[in-house]
Each structure stands twice: as structure tokens, then as C-alpha cells.
Amino acid sequence: MKVTLSALDTHESSFLPLVVIELAQDVKEETKEWLKARIITKKKDGGAQLLFRPLLNKYEKETLENQNLYLVGASKIRLLLGAEAVGLVKECSDNTMRAFTYGTRHNFKDFDDDNDDFLSMAERQFIIKHELENLRARDEKMIPGYPQAKLYPGKSLLRRLLTSGIVVQVFPLHDNEALKKLEDTWYTRFTLKFQPIDRIRGYFGETIALYFGFLEYFTFALIPMAIIGLPYYLFAWEDYDKYVIFASFNLIWSTVILEVWKRGCASMTYRWGTLVMKRKFEEPRPGYHGVLGINPVTGREEPLYPSYKRQLRIYLVSLPFVCLCLYFSLFVMMIYFDMEAWALGLHEDSGSEWTSILLYVPSIIYAIVIEIMNRLYRYAAEFLTSWENHRLESAYQNHLILKVLVFNFLNCFASLFYIAFVLRDMKLLRQSLATLLITSQILNQIVESLLPYWLQKKHHVRVKKKVEALKADIDATLYEQVVLEKEMGTYLGTFDDYLELFLQFGYVSLFSCVYPLAAAFAVLNNLTEVNSDALKMCRVFKRPFSEPSASIGVWQLAFETMSVISVVTNCALIGMSPQVNALFSESKTDLILIVVAVEHMLLALKFILAFAIPDKPRHIQMKLARLEFESLEALKQQGITLLLPTPPSSAGQLKRPQPKS
């Protein structure tokens, strides 16, 4: 018997598996039956009304392996109703973007009752994830078969199953045919071309598409800096007077590119529908816990945790821990400077070629230590932020990003600030900056993409041999795909990818007047980063669930803050140059006042530019205003309708609309 899609379909003629649920090996049968019933039961009865099938039937489990793997899908009508429930925005026939409704489905562009491509696979999987996460406890007090797994009305069943270890993981399946087409236009051919951002969005969703769009945009934005910085590096190394022009250009550049990105991002997300997608009320995050009570806003029963306890944890535990880590980072930095002094002393004593190479060793070792410390601190920051017990996922992410950014900024840039403003050794500053930048880029490429890809290839070979040995006469294509994908690593989001770009932006902008070649190295790195990140998404990690996004979120603020800090550092470096100091040899006070005045003028220029460049193009502003006007008019009409008297029915009673299942 062959494992084929048709063999799995017993009720629906076109059951397409979209999501995989893996249960623990020792899960009790009553728990499986209960979970199946809740997934396939109609919405009006508290179920998700989805399709649910085991990956293997009884015969195949005996022949192959007893895998507790289940496939989840949905009928076409169910997916369309789900699209309305999650508020997906689609393009109408009149070229406007509107929230999809099943009743007006024929008004939407490219919709046809026989067309299965109206919803992308990523959107279908997002809908199924939303429905699974919104399966909530009703009368159950516990998960059947597991008395210790308590439930209360309104609790998300999937989150409880995951935290109890009954469900191991839930992940969307790859579409191998669509993935192959995407790879052919994305990264398999090493040519300089634009990325297929719309195709990436169609396959992986808006959040990941925005990251790759920003990576591509940032790479192209670095090219002018790289072109201008190259002659400065080659012909005017010590001429700080000319660096004033370069630093001023850098400051204007960093402001303009971030403002232009916001405009491009708004155009993209409007076209995708996420810019006008209404924000849903945030549910409590999975790890949130507390005493069971009633939420005063929703009226639902959920855990309640006093805000003062969270603040005590933040200020009495998290903040001191972060400060301790920052102190340890500075301690490691001083060890690095001791190593630099030892290498320099050795070179001055011998003066050989070997000792001249040895001068770079402390910086390389320090760069490796920085990467290790950043990764270790990330785990500690995640644990602390989770322990703080934030109710909302957005609050959790904001506190985590703040912790990580503060530490990474100090850990990566403290040594450069110390060299620039305490030691005042510009030669050592150039050497350290170049070494830190290049070493961190190489390490990130190896750790994030090449090493996981090599390990995944080895695992792929093992699984193929295992499947062939177990059942040579079975077409186990689907079985092999699911087993391969369930062992892949889980993509943890774009956090680390944006963090890498943030630190790169810091290396380029903070000390541009000392090392103008940084932008050129960043461009070279990003050209390979696009391909390695694409490989990572397609072949190393499980397919992540699509997540609607309208912008890059808090990272926009992080980049803008870095550009403000770069104004201060570049003005201070220029003020410290020998040429500028020679002009104010008699009065250092005048020099300081002039540098501060110039810095304030440049900051004012930055804020004027940010204000003068609108965040959204005018045509997008007009379309959004039109949508808002139509929404207000519709609300007015609805209010008038509700106020009008309703004639009684023949039975003398008002007819109630029947809810759709």
C-alpha cells in the first residue's frame, strides 16, 4: 500500500495536508480521540471544523515506524470563512484593498469558485494555525487522560497541550513544487538581481518578506557609502579635513535611507493588504501564568498577575543582572586591551613579520569572544523576560529586544569607544573596527547557515536510507517529507537577522570618518548574506508560519537611534583630529563649543529631514483616507438601521440571524 495524498482522504475529495501535529510517543488513546474530536467538530459546537488525519494507517505504522504524526487541512469553504475571521485583506475588482468577506467574495480580484489559488498556501496555513490556537476549553477541567494538565473556560487548548508536553510541535508543511520554483528565482543562480519579494511573501508571509526586502534595500543603500568611502581609504587616509564632508554625507545618508525605507515599506504592505489589516485584540501569551480570574476588558476567565510583582522582578532582578553582564563585558574588554599591549610590546621587541601578524590575533580572539557572549546572553535574556511574566507577546518582545540591544551595543562597540575617546589611537581604532566587522560577518555566515545546512544534509541522507530499508516497495514520499521536516530546526523569527544588520549599521555609521571602507565590506557580506539566509529558510529550517506585518516594527526605532548616536561620535572624532585641534590651539573651550554646536545643527537637520519626508507616499495616504471615510460612512448607515423600528414577523417575534457554522 502506498502512502499517497489520495489514500489519506476519506471524507474530502481534495484533502491537502497543510499543517503537521506531532504528539508525544506515549500519549493516551483517549487524549488522541478527544483532540481529534475537538479539531473536526463544527465551529458552533466549539470545534475548529478542520480536517484531521493520521500520517500512517495501522498497516503502515506496523511496517514503518509508529510515528504519532497527524495531518491537518481544511475544505475550501472553511478556509474562506477562516480568511474572513482573521481579517485577511485582498484586492477588489476596483483595485482597492478591503477586508475579505465570504458574502462578497465575488467582488474580489482573481476569485473564482473553481480557483484554488485565491488564498496562498502560507495564508491557508496561517488560517489553520489561528483556528487551532483559538480552540478553547469549554466545560473541561483537565485534558482527558492527564489530570495534572488543568483547564479553565477560555484557555487555549493548543497552548496547554504544548506546555504539558502532549503535543511536541506544530509546523506547516513545505510545498516542494512551489519551493523549487522559488529557489530557482531566488538564490540557486548566483547573479546580481532583485529578489522575488512578492513570491517570498506568498510562500513565507509578510514578516519574512519584509526582512529580505529590508536586507536588499539596505545593501543597495550602502553602495553610495562604499563608492565614496573607497577613495578616502586609498588616497586621503590621514586627511581629517576631507573627512568632514564624508561624515556629513554619512549623517544625511543614514537619515534619508531610513525615511525612504518607511515609504517603500508602506507601498509594499499596502499592496499585500497588511497595512490596512485591522489589529486583533491580543490574547495572553502561552507562558503567561497567574491566579485565575476575570479579565475586566474581555470578561473572559484567564490568569491574572499583579503589575507591581512584574515591576519588582524587572527592577530588583532583571535590571541588576543586565548591569552585572555589562560590567562583565567591560571586564573582558580590559583583558583584550592587555592582550593588545602584550602583542604590541612583542612586536616592538622583535619587529619580525610573524609578530606583525600577531598584532591582529587579540582582535580576532576578542571578536570570537564577543559573538559567544552575545549568544549566551541571548539565552539569559529570554529566560529573564519569560520569568518577568508579561501578559502580551508584544510586551515580551519589546522587553527582550531592549535587553539584547543594550548588551550587544556595549559588548560590540565599547572597545571602539574606549580606543577612540580614551586611548585616542586612530590606527588601533581602524584595525579593531575592521577585525571586529569582518570576523563577526564570517562567524555569522558559518554558524547561522553553513553549519546547519551541512548537518541537515547528513540527516537527510540518514532518513532516506532508513525509509528505503524499512519499506522498499512503498511510495513513502509524503512520509519521508514529514519525517525530514519534523527533525529540521525551528526558525525562531527574524530577531537575530535584524540584530546582525543593526550591528553592521553601527560599524558603518558610528566611526565612518575613521574607517570609510566599512560600507564596502558590509556590501560584500550582504551580497552573500541574501543567498545564505535564503538557503537557511528553504533547506535548513522548518517552514515557519506566516505572520502578517505592516512594518519592521521596533527595529525601525533601533536603527534611527543608532543614526542619532552616530552624529555624536562622528562630530567628536572630527573635533579630536590633529588638523581641527591645530585651529584651536589656544582655546580648547572654543573647540568644544563649536563641535557641540555643529553636532546640534546636524541633529536638527536630521529631524527636519525626518519630518519633511512623509512616512507614506501621497497616493497611499489618499487610499487609506478613502478607506477610513468609507468605514465611517458604513458605521453611520449601520447606526441608522439599528435605530429604525423593525416590523414584526408573521409569528409576532423578531427574527434572529442564524450564525454560520
XYZ file of C-alpha atoms in Angstrom:
661
model
C 0.000 0.000 0.000
C 1.424 3.365 -0.989
C 1.412 6.463 1.209
C -0.265 8.956 -1.118
C -2.429 12.015 -0.610
C -5.492 10.249 -2.055
C -5.100 7.360 0.388
C -5.283 9.812 3.294
C -8.526 11.353 2.122
C -11.587 9.548 3.387
C -14.154 12.339 3.683
C -12.979 15.184 1.440
C -12.196 14.613 -2.220
C -9.354 17.157 -2.187
C -7.790 16.937 1.265
C -4.438 18.711 1.103
C -2.276 18.369 4.228
C -1.136 21.830 5.293
C -0.036 21.502 8.926
C 1.574 18.673 10.908
C 0.894 17.976 14.590
C 3.387 15.703 16.356
C 2.232 14.105 19.604
C 4.479 12.595 22.250
C 5.080 8.843 21.807
C 3.252 7.810 24.995
C 0.094 9.896 24.511
C -3.018 8.027 25.634
C -5.668 6.971 23.127
C -8.440 8.860 24.916
C -6.389 12.053 24.577
C -5.931 11.461 20.853
C -9.638 10.839 20.328
C -10.560 13.930 22.347
C -8.130 16.108 20.382
C -9.380 14.725 17.068
C -12.977 15.365 18.075
C -12.244 18.983 19.043
C -10.434 19.631 15.760
C -13.084 18.158 13.434
C -16.192 19.264 15.398
C -18.221 22.126 13.900
C -17.465 25.694 14.974
C -20.893 26.177 16.536
C -20.188 23.210 18.820
C -16.816 24.573 19.951
C -14.592 22.804 17.415
C -12.299 24.054 14.675
C -14.140 22.247 11.838
C -10.877 21.231 10.183
C -9.769 18.008 8.510
C -7.608 15.750 10.667
C -5.836 12.566 9.521
C -3.060 10.324 10.861
C 0.016 10.311 8.638
C 0.096 6.498 8.625
C -2.696 3.949 8.895
C -2.425 0.864 11.127
C -0.767 -1.289 8.467
C 1.825 1.343 7.635
C 2.607 2.014 11.309
C 3.446 -1.643 11.765
C 5.515 -1.713 8.585
C 7.361 1.546 9.071
C 7.529 3.267 12.452
C 4.867 4.122 14.979
C 5.015 7.876 14.491
C 2.435 9.993 16.318
C 2.166 12.352 13.381
C -1.123 13.850 12.217
C -2.004 15.989 9.226
C -4.402 18.934 9.370
C -6.156 20.516 6.417
C -9.408 22.306 5.616
C -12.063 22.455 2.944
C -12.099 25.398 0.556
C -15.213 26.955 2.117
C -13.734 26.542 5.603
C -10.570 28.351 4.535
C -12.557 31.217 3.005
C -14.584 31.611 6.197
C -11.320 31.485 8.130
C -9.884 34.240 5.924
C -12.822 36.428 6.932
C -12.326 35.534 10.608
C -8.635 36.520 10.677
C -9.320 39.714 8.715
C -7.237 38.995 5.601
C -7.199 41.947 3.218
C -7.472 41.258 -0.516
C -7.590 43.357 -3.678
C -11.046 44.058 -5.069
C -12.022 44.279 -8.729
C -11.911 48.110 -8.464
C -8.220 47.884 -7.368
C -8.944 48.866 -3.750
C -7.778 46.813 -0.763
C -10.561 45.576 1.523
C -11.041 43.022 4.268
C -12.239 39.774 2.724
C -15.774 38.633 3.492
C -17.296 35.400 2.296
C -20.578 37.069 1.366
C -18.869 39.490 -1.052
C -16.239 37.032 -2.290
C -17.119 37.538 -5.965
C -16.165 41.229 -5.693
C -12.528 40.324 -5.103
C -9.944 40.147 -7.839
C -8.962 36.681 -9.126
C -11.668 34.975 -7.078
C -13.462 32.107 -8.744
C -15.356 29.205 -7.224
C -13.126 26.821 -9.184
C -9.879 28.687 -8.429
C -7.913 27.128 -5.561
C -5.115 29.723 -5.726
C -7.076 32.693 -4.365
C -5.526 32.018 -0.957
C -1.804 31.294 -0.955
C -0.552 28.216 0.890
C 1.054 30.487 3.505
C -2.323 32.186 4.099
C -4.087 28.818 4.401
C -1.553 27.615 6.946
C -1.893 30.868 8.892
C -5.680 30.386 8.986
C -5.301 26.807 10.280
C -2.817 27.985 12.931
C -5.275 30.686 14.003
C -8.131 28.168 14.254
C -6.018 25.668 16.215
C -4.828 28.362 18.634
C -8.411 29.513 19.150
C -9.642 26.084 20.164
C -10.647 26.887 23.739
C -11.715 24.864 26.724
C -15.425 24.861 27.465
C -16.603 22.532 30.218
C -13.354 20.534 30.520
C -11.468 20.879 33.794
C -8.453 18.935 32.532
C -7.071 17.301 29.413
C -8.586 13.783 29.223
C -6.047 11.247 30.454
C -3.876 13.918 32.117
C -5.386 15.127 35.429
C -2.343 17.333 36.093
C -2.976 19.356 32.888
C -5.641 21.690 34.263
C -8.029 23.665 32.045
C -10.379 26.547 32.618
C -13.040 28.133 30.355
C -11.429 30.103 27.537
C -7.965 28.544 27.870
C -6.254 27.811 24.534
C -6.131 24.019 24.204
C -3.132 24.001 21.855
C -1.044 26.125 24.219
C -1.886 23.846 27.160
C -1.062 20.753 25.090
C 2.301 22.252 24.119
C 3.259 23.371 27.630
C 2.200 19.957 29.019
C 4.410 18.108 26.515
C 1.455 16.209 24.999
C 1.929 17.991 21.677
C 5.615 18.074 20.732
C 5.357 20.556 17.875
C 3.041 22.032 15.255
C 4.528 23.138 11.941
C 3.390 23.897 8.369
C 4.477 21.628 5.528
C 6.625 22.782 2.647
C 5.157 22.766 -0.846
C 8.052 21.149 -2.674
C 6.952 22.217 -6.147
C 6.403 25.858 -5.164
C 9.609 25.838 -3.108
C 11.643 24.629 -6.100
C 10.227 27.425 -8.274
C 11.015 29.981 -5.573
C 14.582 28.704 -5.175
C 15.196 28.912 -8.944
C 14.307 32.605 -8.971
C 15.883 33.444 -5.615
C 19.296 32.048 -4.760
C 20.321 28.992 -6.817
C 21.756 31.147 -9.594
C 24.448 33.439 -8.267
C 23.674 36.558 -10.288
C 23.190 40.159 -9.218
C 19.428 40.679 -9.374
C 16.495 41.826 -7.309
C 14.919 39.267 -5.019
C 11.401 37.984 -5.811
C 9.955 39.701 -2.727
C 6.313 39.108 -3.725
C 6.998 35.397 -4.218
C 8.794 35.226 -0.867
C 5.770 36.879 0.711
C 3.440 34.411 -0.995
C 5.422 31.452 0.351
C 6.725 32.598 3.762
C 4.442 35.506 4.631
C 4.877 39.226 5.181
C 7.229 39.217 8.193
C 9.976 37.255 6.434
C 9.401 39.029 3.115
C 9.875 42.386 4.876
C 13.178 41.206 6.340
C 14.517 40.176 2.932
C 13.148 43.381 1.420
C 14.952 45.434 4.079
C 18.159 43.402 3.634
C 18.108 44.055 -0.115
C 17.250 47.744 0.334
C 19.940 48.250 2.987
C 22.550 46.571 0.748
C 21.760 48.887 -2.167
C 21.681 51.884 0.196
C 25.224 51.015 1.349
C 26.638 51.156 -2.188
C 26.947 55.012 -2.326
C 28.749 54.956 1.030
C 31.060 52.213 -0.244
C 31.818 54.071 -3.502
C 32.534 57.375 -1.741
C 34.494 55.720 1.067
C 36.861 53.805 -1.224
C 38.887 56.822 -2.468
C 39.057 58.186 1.095
C 40.621 54.914 2.170
C 43.060 54.800 -0.772
C 44.183 58.417 -1.114
C 43.393 60.506 1.986
C 43.904 58.228 4.980
C 45.133 60.869 7.468
C 43.456 63.940 5.984
C 40.737 64.604 8.547
C 39.696 67.883 6.913
C 38.243 65.954 3.950
C 36.546 63.509 6.333
C 34.236 66.316 7.483
C 32.495 66.112 4.085
C 32.339 62.308 4.250
C 30.976 62.272 7.816
C 28.355 64.916 6.956
C 27.238 62.859 3.967
C 27.045 59.796 6.233
C 24.770 61.594 8.688
C 22.375 62.782 5.966
C 22.539 59.362 4.281
C 21.605 57.459 7.438
C 18.526 59.659 7.916
C 17.344 59.620 4.309
C 17.651 55.849 3.788
C 15.566 55.090 6.882
C 12.846 57.560 5.865
C 12.779 56.297 2.268
C 12.541 52.724 3.556
C 9.398 53.618 5.512
C 7.810 54.909 2.300
C 8.782 51.802 0.333
C 7.616 49.576 3.180
C 4.222 51.319 3.236
C 3.803 50.780 -0.527
C 4.691 47.086 -0.221
C 2.474 46.357 2.756
C -0.464 48.227 1.215
C -0.129 46.041 -1.882
C -0.052 42.970 0.371
C -3.027 44.142 2.424
C -1.318 44.182 5.830
C -1.088 47.997 6.051
C -4.893 48.220 6.255
C -5.372 44.963 8.177
C -7.153 45.634 11.435
C -5.191 44.712 14.522
C -6.760 41.948 16.566
C -7.121 42.058 20.334
C -4.026 40.375 21.741
C -4.555 37.175 23.684
C -2.321 36.229 26.660
C 0.980 34.697 25.569
C 1.455 30.933 26.147
C 3.881 31.276 29.073
C 1.764 33.812 30.970
C 0.580 32.492 34.337
C -1.160 33.735 37.473
C -4.210 33.337 39.673
C -7.351 32.521 37.703
C -9.700 35.493 37.445
C -11.896 37.562 35.115
C -10.283 39.940 32.617
C -12.125 43.280 33.083
C -11.768 44.101 29.357
C -12.818 40.836 27.705
C -14.862 39.355 30.526
C -13.070 36.046 29.955
C -11.621 33.815 32.596
C -7.822 33.904 32.415
C -4.739 34.119 34.675
C -4.231 37.487 36.367
C -0.835 38.661 37.593
C -0.322 41.904 39.565
C 1.649 44.554 37.708
C 3.669 45.529 40.815
C 5.094 41.986 41.056
C 6.269 42.210 37.450
C 7.867 45.601 38.099
C 9.639 44.223 41.182
C 11.059 41.375 39.109
C 12.223 43.805 36.417
C 13.891 46.355 38.737
C 15.160 44.080 41.502
C 16.349 41.109 39.424
C 16.457 41.741 35.666
C 18.000 45.214 35.803
C 20.799 44.249 38.267
C 21.533 41.140 36.181
C 21.799 43.187 32.989
C 24.113 45.657 34.754
C 26.254 42.762 36.002
C 26.518 41.398 32.452
C 27.503 44.842 31.177
C 30.215 45.043 33.853
C 31.488 41.584 32.862
C 31.585 42.706 29.219
C 33.747 45.698 30.189
C 35.995 43.397 32.238
C 36.541 41.163 29.183
C 37.262 44.281 27.151
C 40.070 45.293 29.515
C 41.581 41.800 29.165
C 41.530 42.377 25.402
C 43.479 45.623 25.795
C 46.038 43.810 27.966
C 46.455 41.310 25.121
C 46.848 44.176 22.634
C 49.574 45.752 24.787
C 51.364 42.381 25.074
C 51.236 41.808 21.276
C 52.437 45.359 20.578
C 55.321 45.020 23.048
C 56.370 41.719 21.474
C 56.314 43.258 18.004
C 58.381 46.274 19.092
C 60.999 43.979 20.638
C 61.412 41.662 17.628
C 59.969 43.581 14.664
C 59.507 40.413 12.591
C 56.738 39.635 10.083
C 55.290 36.984 12.406
C 54.844 39.457 15.233
C 53.214 41.961 12.826
C 50.614 39.274 12.037
C 50.319 38.622 15.776
C 49.042 42.189 16.211
C 45.692 41.085 14.683
C 45.292 37.995 16.890
C 43.912 39.786 20.009
C 41.216 41.483 17.918
C 40.227 38.201 16.255
C 40.038 36.388 19.620
C 38.044 39.275 21.092
C 35.617 39.229 18.130
C 35.009 35.491 18.669
C 34.504 36.034 22.409
C 32.028 38.846 21.649
C 29.947 36.511 19.449
C 29.954 33.799 22.130
C 28.967 36.273 24.857
C 26.177 37.704 22.685
C 24.677 34.255 22.153
C 24.962 33.211 25.801
C 23.432 36.490 26.940
C 20.555 35.988 24.488
C 19.536 32.769 26.298
C 19.751 34.508 29.691
C 17.701 37.463 28.402
C 14.995 35.127 27.066
C 14.806 33.305 30.405
C 14.613 36.555 32.387
C 11.998 38.112 30.113
C 9.873 34.974 30.303
C 10.257 34.927 34.097
C 9.019 38.530 34.273
C 5.670 37.072 33.166
C 4.449 39.580 30.567
C 0.852 39.066 29.533
C 1.183 40.089 25.879
C 3.595 38.774 23.273
C 4.309 42.339 22.114
C 5.377 43.380 25.651
C 7.558 40.289 25.920
C 9.261 41.059 22.591
C 9.838 44.734 23.461
C 11.491 43.899 26.810
C 13.597 41.165 25.209
C 14.763 43.408 22.359
C 15.659 46.205 24.804
C 17.762 43.846 26.951
C 19.548 42.325 23.973
C 20.194 45.620 22.171
C 21.708 47.300 25.243
C 24.096 44.425 25.876
C 25.021 43.879 22.228
C 25.663 47.584 21.711
C 28.022 47.797 24.681
C 29.634 44.426 24.006
C 30.351 45.177 20.337
C 31.149 48.887 20.461
C 32.564 49.612 23.948
C 36.129 48.753 22.908
C 35.845 51.064 19.886
C 34.590 53.960 22.013
C 37.395 53.313 24.523
C 40.055 53.337 21.779
C 38.589 56.446 20.143
C 37.912 58.656 23.159
C 40.219 57.344 25.911
C 43.283 55.961 24.130
C 42.794 58.261 21.114
C 44.627 55.784 18.912
C 43.085 56.118 15.446
C 45.334 53.457 13.917
C 44.267 50.907 16.531
C 40.635 52.022 16.062
C 40.767 51.285 12.328
C 42.438 47.937 12.928
C 39.974 46.882 15.651
C 36.906 48.012 13.727
C 37.978 46.154 10.576
C 38.789 42.981 12.511
C 35.544 43.020 14.520
C 33.424 43.697 11.435
C 34.979 41.047 9.180
C 35.295 38.363 11.882
C 31.683 38.768 13.062
C 30.421 38.543 9.463
C 32.362 35.336 8.769
C 31.257 33.737 12.063
C 27.609 34.608 11.445
C 27.688 33.094 7.957
C 29.165 29.843 9.309
C 27.038 29.496 12.459
C 23.694 30.619 11.006
C 23.715 28.938 7.597
C 26.644 26.766 6.528
C 26.942 24.580 9.646
C 23.164 23.943 10.000
C 22.940 23.189 6.252
C 25.769 20.636 6.485
C 24.136 18.938 9.488
C 20.758 18.916 7.725
C 22.261 17.277 4.611
C 23.749 14.499 6.762
C 20.382 13.933 8.462
C 18.630 13.887 5.065
C 20.886 11.064 3.860
C 20.228 9.036 7.054
C 16.450 9.375 6.736
C 16.485 8.338 3.066
C 18.453 5.180 3.876
C 16.145 4.418 6.797
C 12.981 4.737 4.703
C 14.392 2.595 1.891
C 15.490 -0.112 4.340
C 12.121 -0.210 6.125
C 9.877 -0.470 3.110
C 11.450 -0.563 -0.301
C 8.156 -1.137 -2.176
C 6.248 1.803 -0.635
C 5.945 5.219 -2.248
C 6.722 6.963 1.021
C 7.197 10.430 -0.436
C 4.856 12.164 1.984
C 6.069 10.095 4.937
C 9.686 10.921 4.097
C 8.908 14.624 3.709
C 7.146 14.866 7.077
C 9.860 12.879 8.912
C 12.573 15.044 7.348
C 10.847 18.312 8.169
C 9.963 17.400 11.742
C 13.664 16.922 12.502
C 14.654 20.262 10.987
C 15.483 23.143 13.285
C 12.757 25.609 14.182
C 13.165 29.106 12.776
C 12.912 31.413 15.791
C 11.978 34.521 13.846
C 13.782 37.479 12.317
C 15.204 38.766 15.626
C 18.786 37.548 15.089
C 18.754 38.588 11.422
C 17.725 42.161 12.217
C 20.196 42.261 15.116
C 23.030 41.362 12.736
C 22.032 44.188 10.373
C 21.687 46.592 13.319
C 25.251 45.887 14.490
C 26.510 46.164 10.917
C 24.806 49.544 10.596
C 26.600 50.582 13.789
C 30.014 49.570 12.454
C 29.357 51.527 9.245
C 27.852 54.706 10.706
C 29.463 55.234 14.139
C 33.093 55.537 13.009
C 32.704 56.294 9.304
C 35.214 59.146 9.341
C 37.930 56.809 10.664
C 37.231 53.670 8.607
C 35.279 54.563 5.426
C 35.925 51.089 3.984
C 33.389 49.541 6.416
C 30.495 50.103 3.986
C 32.310 48.200 1.212
C 32.823 45.178 3.477
C 29.165 45.373 4.534
C 28.027 45.316 0.894
C 30.191 42.273 0.120
C 28.846 40.480 3.196
C 25.217 41.269 2.398
C 25.504 40.007 -1.170
C 26.334 36.576 0.237
C 24.000 37.045 3.228
C 20.984 37.172 0.899
C 21.840 33.754 -0.529
C 22.835 32.139 2.774
C 19.673 33.399 4.508
C 17.564 32.171 1.582
C 19.242 28.753 1.809
C 18.597 28.743 5.548
C 14.888 29.464 5.075
C 14.357 26.935 2.287
C 16.557 23.994 3.269
C 17.753 24.270 6.883
C 14.713 25.200 8.972
C 11.114 24.058 9.087
C 8.761 26.263 7.183
C 7.619 28.976 9.637
C 4.010 30.017 9.908
C 3.148 33.160 8.012
C 2.730 36.248 10.208
C 1.084 39.434 8.860
C 3.251 42.553 9.362
C 2.900 46.152 8.278
C 6.495 47.249 9.084
C 9.772 46.069 10.622
C 8.397 47.215 13.974
C 10.669 48.279 16.821
C 13.752 47.748 14.651
C 12.941 50.955 12.758
C 13.316 52.864 16.042
C 16.530 50.955 16.843
C 18.141 51.964 13.529
C 17.017 55.575 13.941
C 18.522 55.671 17.447
C 21.815 54.317 16.105
C 21.872 57.059 13.444
C 21.439 59.706 16.182
C 24.348 58.237 18.188
C 26.466 58.265 15.016
C 26.040 62.052 14.790
C 27.622 62.478 18.229
C 30.517 60.047 17.645
C 31.465 61.411 14.212
C 31.380 65.027 15.402
C 33.534 64.113 18.412
C 36.054 62.228 16.236
C 36.374 65.133 13.828
C 36.808 67.526 16.764
C 39.638 65.324 18.078
C 41.547 65.289 14.776
C 45.008 66.960 14.788
C 44.042 69.326 11.943
C 40.962 70.659 13.760
C 42.830 70.883 17.082
C 45.556 72.944 15.396
C 42.969 75.597 14.516
C 42.067 75.992 18.199
C 45.473 75.517 19.812
C 44.948 78.384 22.278
C 41.381 77.664 23.480
C 40.059 74.126 23.774
C 36.819 75.527 25.196
C 36.032 77.210 21.867
C 36.690 73.904 20.081
C 34.312 72.004 22.363
C 31.606 74.665 21.972
C 31.910 74.661 18.173
C 31.822 70.825 17.999
C 28.714 70.752 20.212
C 27.067 73.485 18.114
C 27.792 71.606 14.864
C 26.506 68.379 16.402
C 23.241 70.108 17.430
C 22.867 71.615 13.950
C 23.324 68.192 12.327
C 20.830 66.628 14.720
C 18.362 69.399 13.882
C 18.948 68.730 10.182
C 18.274 65.022 10.760
C 14.954 65.718 12.498
C 13.944 68.257 9.826
C 14.630 65.672 7.103
C 12.705 63.016 9.039
C 9.762 65.413 9.376
C 9.931 66.642 5.758
C 9.897 63.147 4.217
C 6.404 61.619 4.727
C 6.313 58.070 6.070
C 3.768 57.085 3.410
C 3.613 58.159 -0.270
C 0.759 60.534 -1.059
C -1.188 58.023 -3.162
C -1.101 55.569 -0.226
C -2.242 58.311 2.159
C -5.187 59.089 -0.146
C -6.215 55.433 -0.377
C -6.039 54.984 3.396
C -8.065 58.160 3.948
C -10.670 56.928 1.460
C -10.957 53.594 3.270
C -11.344 55.363 6.619
C -14.055 57.615 5.198
C -15.973 54.653 3.774
C -15.696 52.806 7.098
C -17.146 55.798 8.974
C -19.990 56.094 6.453
C -20.748 52.387 6.805
C -20.864 52.743 10.608
C -23.262 55.685 10.276
C -25.562 53.681 7.996
C -25.417 50.751 10.401
C -26.338 53.036 13.300
C -29.316 54.461 11.372
C -30.503 50.935 10.511
C -30.351 49.885 14.159
C -32.384 52.922 15.240
C -35.179 52.279 12.713
C -38.133 50.174 14.003
C -38.142 46.599 12.739
C -41.515 45.211 11.578
C -42.570 42.043 13.437
C -42.573 38.710 11.652
C -45.726 36.687 10.991
C -45.168 34.897 14.295
C -45.148 38.215 16.101
C -41.461 37.953 17.012
C -38.222 39.385 15.678
C -36.224 37.027 13.514
C -32.690 36.410 14.712
C -29.912 35.847 12.164
C -28.705 32.286 12.297
C -24.965 32.022 12.965
C -22.929 30.293 10.274
C -21.095 27.151 11.236
